[in-house]
PDB file of C-alpha atoms in Angstrom:
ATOM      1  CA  UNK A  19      -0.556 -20.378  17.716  1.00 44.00           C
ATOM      2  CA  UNK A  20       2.929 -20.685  15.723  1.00 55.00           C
ATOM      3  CA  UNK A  21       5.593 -18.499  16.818  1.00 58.00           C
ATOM      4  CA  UNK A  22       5.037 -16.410  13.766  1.00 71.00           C
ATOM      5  CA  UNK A  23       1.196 -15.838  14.198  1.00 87.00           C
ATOM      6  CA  UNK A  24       2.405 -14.659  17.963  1.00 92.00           C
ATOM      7  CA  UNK A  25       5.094 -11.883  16.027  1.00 94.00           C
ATOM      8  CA  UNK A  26       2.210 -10.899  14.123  1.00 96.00           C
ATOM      9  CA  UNK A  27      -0.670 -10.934  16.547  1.00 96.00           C
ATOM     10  CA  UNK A  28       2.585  -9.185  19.067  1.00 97.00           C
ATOM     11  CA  UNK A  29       2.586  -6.044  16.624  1.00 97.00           C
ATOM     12  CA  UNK A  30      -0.914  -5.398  15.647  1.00 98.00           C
ATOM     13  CA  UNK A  31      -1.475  -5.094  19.446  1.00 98.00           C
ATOM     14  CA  UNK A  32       1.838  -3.011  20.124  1.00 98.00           C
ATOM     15  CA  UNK A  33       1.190  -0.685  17.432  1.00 98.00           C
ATOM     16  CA  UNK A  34      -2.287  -0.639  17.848  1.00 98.00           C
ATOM     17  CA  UNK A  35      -3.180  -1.704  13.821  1.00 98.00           C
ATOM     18  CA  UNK A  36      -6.494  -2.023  12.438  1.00 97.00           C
ATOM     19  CA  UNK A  37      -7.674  -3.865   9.398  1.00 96.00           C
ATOM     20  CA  UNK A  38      -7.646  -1.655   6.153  1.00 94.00           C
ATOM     21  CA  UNK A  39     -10.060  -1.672   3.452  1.00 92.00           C
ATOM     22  CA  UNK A  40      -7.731  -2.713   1.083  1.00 93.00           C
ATOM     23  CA  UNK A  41      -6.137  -5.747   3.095  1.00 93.00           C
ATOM     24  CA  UNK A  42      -3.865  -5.710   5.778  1.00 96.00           C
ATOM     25  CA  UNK A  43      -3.257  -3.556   9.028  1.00 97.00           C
ATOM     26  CA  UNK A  44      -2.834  -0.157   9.371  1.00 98.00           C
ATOM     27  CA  UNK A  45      -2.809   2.438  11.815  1.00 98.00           C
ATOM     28  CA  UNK A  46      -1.965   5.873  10.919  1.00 98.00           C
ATOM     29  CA  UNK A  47       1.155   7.851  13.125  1.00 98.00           C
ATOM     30  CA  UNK A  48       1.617  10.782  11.580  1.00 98.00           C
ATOM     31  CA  UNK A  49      -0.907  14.042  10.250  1.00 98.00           C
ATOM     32  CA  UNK A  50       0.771  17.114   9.497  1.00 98.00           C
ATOM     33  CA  UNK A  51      -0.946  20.602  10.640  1.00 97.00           C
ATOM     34  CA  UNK A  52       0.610  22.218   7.521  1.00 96.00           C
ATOM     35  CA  UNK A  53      -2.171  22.470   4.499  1.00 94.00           C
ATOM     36  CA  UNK A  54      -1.561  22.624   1.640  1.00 93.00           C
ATOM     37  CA  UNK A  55      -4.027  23.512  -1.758  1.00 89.00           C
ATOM     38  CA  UNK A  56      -4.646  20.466  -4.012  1.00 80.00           C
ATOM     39  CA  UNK A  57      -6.418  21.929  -7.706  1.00 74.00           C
ATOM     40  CA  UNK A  58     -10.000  19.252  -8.287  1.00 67.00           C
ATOM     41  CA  UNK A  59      -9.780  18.211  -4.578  1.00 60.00           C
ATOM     42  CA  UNK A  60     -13.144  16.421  -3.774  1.00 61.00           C
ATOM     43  CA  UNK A  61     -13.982  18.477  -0.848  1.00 59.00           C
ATOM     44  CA  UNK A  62     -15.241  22.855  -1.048  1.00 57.00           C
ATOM     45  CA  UNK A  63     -11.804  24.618  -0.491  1.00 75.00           C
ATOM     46  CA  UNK A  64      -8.993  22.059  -2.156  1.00 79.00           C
ATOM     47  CA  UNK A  65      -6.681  22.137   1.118  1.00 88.00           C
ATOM     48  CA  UNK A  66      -5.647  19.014   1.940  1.00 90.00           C
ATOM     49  CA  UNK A  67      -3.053  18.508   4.689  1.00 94.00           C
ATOM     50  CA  UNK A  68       0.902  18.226   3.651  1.00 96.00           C
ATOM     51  CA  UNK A  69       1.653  14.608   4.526  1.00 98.00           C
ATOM     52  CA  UNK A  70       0.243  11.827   6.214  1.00 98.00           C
ATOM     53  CA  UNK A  71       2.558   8.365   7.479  1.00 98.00           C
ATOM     54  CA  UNK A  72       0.868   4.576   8.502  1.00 98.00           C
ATOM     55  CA  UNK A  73       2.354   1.745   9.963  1.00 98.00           C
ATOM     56  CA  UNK A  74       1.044  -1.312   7.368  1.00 98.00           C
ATOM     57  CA  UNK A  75       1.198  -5.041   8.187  1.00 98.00           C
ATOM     58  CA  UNK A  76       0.832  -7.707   5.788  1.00 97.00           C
ATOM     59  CA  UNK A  77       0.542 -10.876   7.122  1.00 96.00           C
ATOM     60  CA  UNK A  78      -1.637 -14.841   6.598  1.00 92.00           C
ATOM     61  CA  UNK A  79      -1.342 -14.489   3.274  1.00 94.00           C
ATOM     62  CA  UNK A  80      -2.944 -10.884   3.206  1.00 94.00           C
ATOM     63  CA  UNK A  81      -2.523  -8.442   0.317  1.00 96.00           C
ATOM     64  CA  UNK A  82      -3.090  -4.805  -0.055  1.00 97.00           C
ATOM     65  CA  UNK A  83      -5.201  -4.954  -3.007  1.00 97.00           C
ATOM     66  CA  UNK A  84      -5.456  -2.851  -6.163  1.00 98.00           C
ATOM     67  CA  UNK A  85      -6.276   0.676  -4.957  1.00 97.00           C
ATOM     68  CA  UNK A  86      -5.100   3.998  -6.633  1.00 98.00           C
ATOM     69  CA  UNK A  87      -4.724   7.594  -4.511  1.00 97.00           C
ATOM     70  CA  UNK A  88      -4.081  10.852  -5.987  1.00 94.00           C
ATOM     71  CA  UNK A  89      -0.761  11.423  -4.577  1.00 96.00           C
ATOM     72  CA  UNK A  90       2.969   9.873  -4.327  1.00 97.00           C
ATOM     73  CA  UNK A  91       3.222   6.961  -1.669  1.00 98.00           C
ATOM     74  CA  UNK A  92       6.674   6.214  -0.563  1.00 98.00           C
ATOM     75  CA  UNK A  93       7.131   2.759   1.231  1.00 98.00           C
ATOM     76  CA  UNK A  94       9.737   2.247   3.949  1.00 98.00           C
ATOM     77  CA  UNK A  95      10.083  -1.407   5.023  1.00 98.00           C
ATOM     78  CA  UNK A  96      10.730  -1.786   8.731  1.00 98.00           C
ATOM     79  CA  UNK A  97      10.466  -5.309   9.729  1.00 97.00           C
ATOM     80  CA  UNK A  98       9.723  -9.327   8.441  1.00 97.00           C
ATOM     81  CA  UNK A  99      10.420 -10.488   4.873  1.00 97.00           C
ATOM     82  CA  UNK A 100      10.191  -8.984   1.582  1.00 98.00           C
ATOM     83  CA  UNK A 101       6.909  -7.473  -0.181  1.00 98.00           C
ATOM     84  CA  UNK A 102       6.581  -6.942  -4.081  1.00 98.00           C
ATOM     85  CA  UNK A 103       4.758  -3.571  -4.574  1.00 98.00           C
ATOM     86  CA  UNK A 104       3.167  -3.663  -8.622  1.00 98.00           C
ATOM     87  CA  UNK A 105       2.230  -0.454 -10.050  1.00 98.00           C
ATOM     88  CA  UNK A 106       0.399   0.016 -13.521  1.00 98.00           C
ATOM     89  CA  UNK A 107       0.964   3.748 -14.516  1.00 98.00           C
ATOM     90  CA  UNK A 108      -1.780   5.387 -17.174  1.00 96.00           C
ATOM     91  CA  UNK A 109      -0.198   3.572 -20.353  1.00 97.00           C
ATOM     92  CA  UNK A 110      -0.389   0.315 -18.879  1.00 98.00           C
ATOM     93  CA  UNK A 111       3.105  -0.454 -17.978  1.00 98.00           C
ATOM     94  CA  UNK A 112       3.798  -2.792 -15.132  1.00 98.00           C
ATOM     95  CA  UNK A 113       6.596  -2.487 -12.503  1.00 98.00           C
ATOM     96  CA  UNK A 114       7.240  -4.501  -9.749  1.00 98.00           C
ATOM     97  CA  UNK A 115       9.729  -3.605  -6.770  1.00 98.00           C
ATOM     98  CA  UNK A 116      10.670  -5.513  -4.175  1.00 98.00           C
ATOM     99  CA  UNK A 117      10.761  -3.541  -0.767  1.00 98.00           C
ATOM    100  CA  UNK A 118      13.100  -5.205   2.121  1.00 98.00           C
ATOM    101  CA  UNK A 119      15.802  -5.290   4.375  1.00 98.00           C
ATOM    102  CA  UNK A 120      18.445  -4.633   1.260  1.00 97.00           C
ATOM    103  CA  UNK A 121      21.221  -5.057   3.563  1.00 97.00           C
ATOM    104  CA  UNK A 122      20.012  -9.168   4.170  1.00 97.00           C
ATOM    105  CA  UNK A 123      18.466  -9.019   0.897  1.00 97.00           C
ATOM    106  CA  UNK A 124      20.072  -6.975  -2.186  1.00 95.00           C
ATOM    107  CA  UNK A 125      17.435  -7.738  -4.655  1.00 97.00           C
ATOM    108  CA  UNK A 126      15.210  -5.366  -2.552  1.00 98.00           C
ATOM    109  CA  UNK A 127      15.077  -1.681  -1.429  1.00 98.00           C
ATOM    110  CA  UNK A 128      14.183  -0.179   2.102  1.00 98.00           C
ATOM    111  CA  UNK A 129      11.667   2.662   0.046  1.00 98.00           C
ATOM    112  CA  UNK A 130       9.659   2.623  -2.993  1.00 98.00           C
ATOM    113  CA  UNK A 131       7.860   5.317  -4.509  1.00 98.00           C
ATOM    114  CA  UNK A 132       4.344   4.682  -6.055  1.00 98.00           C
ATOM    115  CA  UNK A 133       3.538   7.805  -8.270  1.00 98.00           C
ATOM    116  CA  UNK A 134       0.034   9.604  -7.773  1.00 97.00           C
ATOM    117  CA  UNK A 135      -2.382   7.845 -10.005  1.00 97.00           C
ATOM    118  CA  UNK A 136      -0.958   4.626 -10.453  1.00 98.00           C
ATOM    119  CA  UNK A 137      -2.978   1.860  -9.477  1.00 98.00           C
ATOM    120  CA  UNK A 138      -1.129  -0.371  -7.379  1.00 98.00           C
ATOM    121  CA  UNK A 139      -1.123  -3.939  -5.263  1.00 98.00           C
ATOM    122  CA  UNK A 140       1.457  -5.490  -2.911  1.00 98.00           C
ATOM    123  CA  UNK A 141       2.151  -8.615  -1.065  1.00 98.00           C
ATOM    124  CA  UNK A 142       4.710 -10.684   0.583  1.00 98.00           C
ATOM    125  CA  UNK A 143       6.662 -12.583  -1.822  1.00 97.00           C
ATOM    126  CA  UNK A 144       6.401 -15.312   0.719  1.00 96.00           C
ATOM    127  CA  UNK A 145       2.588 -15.378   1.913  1.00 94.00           C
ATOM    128  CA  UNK A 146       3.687 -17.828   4.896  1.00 94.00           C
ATOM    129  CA  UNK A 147       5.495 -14.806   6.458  1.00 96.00           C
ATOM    130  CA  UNK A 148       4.721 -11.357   7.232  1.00 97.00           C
ATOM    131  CA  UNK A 149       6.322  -7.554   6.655  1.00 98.00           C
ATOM    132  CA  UNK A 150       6.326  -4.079   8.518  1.00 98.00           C
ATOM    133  CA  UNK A 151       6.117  -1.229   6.151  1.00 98.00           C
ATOM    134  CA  UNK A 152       5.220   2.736   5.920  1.00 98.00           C
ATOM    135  CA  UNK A 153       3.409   4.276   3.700  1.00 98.00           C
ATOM    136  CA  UNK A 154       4.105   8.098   3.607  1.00 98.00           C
ATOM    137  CA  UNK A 155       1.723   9.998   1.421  1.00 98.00           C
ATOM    138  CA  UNK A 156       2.352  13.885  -0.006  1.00 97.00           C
ATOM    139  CA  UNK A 157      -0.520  15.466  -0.099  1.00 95.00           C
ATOM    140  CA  UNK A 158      -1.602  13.662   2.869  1.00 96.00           C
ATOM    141  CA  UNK A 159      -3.894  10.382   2.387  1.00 96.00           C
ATOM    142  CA  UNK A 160      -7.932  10.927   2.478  1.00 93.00           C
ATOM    143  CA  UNK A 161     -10.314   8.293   2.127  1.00 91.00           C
ATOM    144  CA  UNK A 162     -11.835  10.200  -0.450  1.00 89.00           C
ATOM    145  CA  UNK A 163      -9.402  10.161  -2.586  1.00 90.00           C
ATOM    146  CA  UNK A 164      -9.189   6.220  -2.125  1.00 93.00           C
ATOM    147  CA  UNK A 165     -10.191   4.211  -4.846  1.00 96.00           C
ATOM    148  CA  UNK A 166     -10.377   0.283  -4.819  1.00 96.00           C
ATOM    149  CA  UNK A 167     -10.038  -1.053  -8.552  1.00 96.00           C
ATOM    150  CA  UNK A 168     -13.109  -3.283  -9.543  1.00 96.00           C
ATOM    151  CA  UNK A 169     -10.582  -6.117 -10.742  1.00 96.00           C
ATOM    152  CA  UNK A 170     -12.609  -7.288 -13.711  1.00 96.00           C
ATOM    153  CA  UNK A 171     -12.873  -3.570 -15.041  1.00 97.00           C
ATOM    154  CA  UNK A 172      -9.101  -3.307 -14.513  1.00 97.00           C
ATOM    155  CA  UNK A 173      -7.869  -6.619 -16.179  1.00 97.00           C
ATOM    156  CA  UNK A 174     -10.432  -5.879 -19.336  1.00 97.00           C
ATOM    157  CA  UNK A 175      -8.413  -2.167 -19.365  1.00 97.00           C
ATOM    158  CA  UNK A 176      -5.226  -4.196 -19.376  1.00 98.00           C
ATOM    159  CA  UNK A 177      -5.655  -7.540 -20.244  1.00 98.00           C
ATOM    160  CA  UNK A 178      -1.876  -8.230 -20.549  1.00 98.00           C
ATOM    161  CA  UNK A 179      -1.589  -8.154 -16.704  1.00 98.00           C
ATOM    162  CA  UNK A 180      -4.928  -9.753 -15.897  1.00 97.00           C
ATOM    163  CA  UNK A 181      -3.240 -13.086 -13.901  1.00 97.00           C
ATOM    164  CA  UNK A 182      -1.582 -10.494 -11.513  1.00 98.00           C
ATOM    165  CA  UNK A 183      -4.939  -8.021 -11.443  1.00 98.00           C
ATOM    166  CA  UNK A 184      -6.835 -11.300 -10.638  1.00 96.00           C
ATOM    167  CA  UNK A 185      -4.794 -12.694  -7.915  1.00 96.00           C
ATOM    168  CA  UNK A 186      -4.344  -9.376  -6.230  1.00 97.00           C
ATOM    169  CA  UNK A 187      -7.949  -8.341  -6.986  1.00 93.00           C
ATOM    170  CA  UNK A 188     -10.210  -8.648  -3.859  1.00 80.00           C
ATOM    171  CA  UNK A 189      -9.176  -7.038  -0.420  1.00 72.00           C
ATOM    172  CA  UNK A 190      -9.126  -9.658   2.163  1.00 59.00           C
ATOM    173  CA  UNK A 191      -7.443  -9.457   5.716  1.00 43.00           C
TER     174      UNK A 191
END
């Protein structure tokens, strides 16, 4: 086992992380008791809880596949080397942001913001290393409210960004 596998085998133990269906490791920290009322919520009474936060590992090459939510996600990068987070908003406009340490590296950021609907995909710019991140979501993350992207469907809808919707397209941990 390389040093680096170690790191990374190190923090999904001392954080307790779990593989996520959209790639990746994740273990959630942080469910507020505060509800709040979310219009065309999935479930009988539309409450949904304030905010949610998860510790997410990327890592071997693993991505965090194209998946949309139907809130705001704000990244916080904690630890390891610099992810690219790409976001395709409702017109079909791609943005990329690189989330890092911004005081080692000034072409990143220590938070992103992924607006609600937006489907989105991220993954270490260098796949030999790994990265740390949080994902805070207001209204609070549900799985039902989780949607994977069928990548064929979503390169046809946007066919100018089909290399990146292909590459990013499958989960895989």
């Amino acid at each position: 086992m390389t040093s680096a596998n170690a790191e990374v085998e190190a923090l999904i133990r001392r954080f307790g992380l779990e593989p996520h269906p959209e790639g990746g490791y994740y273990r959630e920290t942080y469910r507020a008791d505060q509800l709040v009322r979310r219009d065309g919520a999935p479930d009988t009474d539309g409450t949904r809880t304030a905010s949610t936060a998860i510790y997410f590992l990327l890592a071997d090459g693993a991505y965090s596949a194209w998946h949309r939510i139907r809130s705001d996600e704000l990244w916080h990068f904690y630890a390891g080397s610099p992810i690219e987070i790409h976001s395709i908003d409702e017109r079909g406009v791609l943005s990329t942001c690189k989330l890092g340490h911004a005081l080692d590296h000034p072409d990143t950021v220590f938070q992103a913001v992924v607006p609600a609907g937006h489907w989105f995909a991220a993954r270490c710019c260098d796949p030999s290393t790994y990265a740390l991140v949080g994902c805070t979501v207001a209204p609070g993350f549900e799985f039902s409210e989780f949607e994977i992207a069928d990548a064929e469907k979503l390169a046809e809808k946007f066919p100018l960004h089909r290399a990146i919707i292909e590459r990013l397209g499958n989960p895989r941990s």
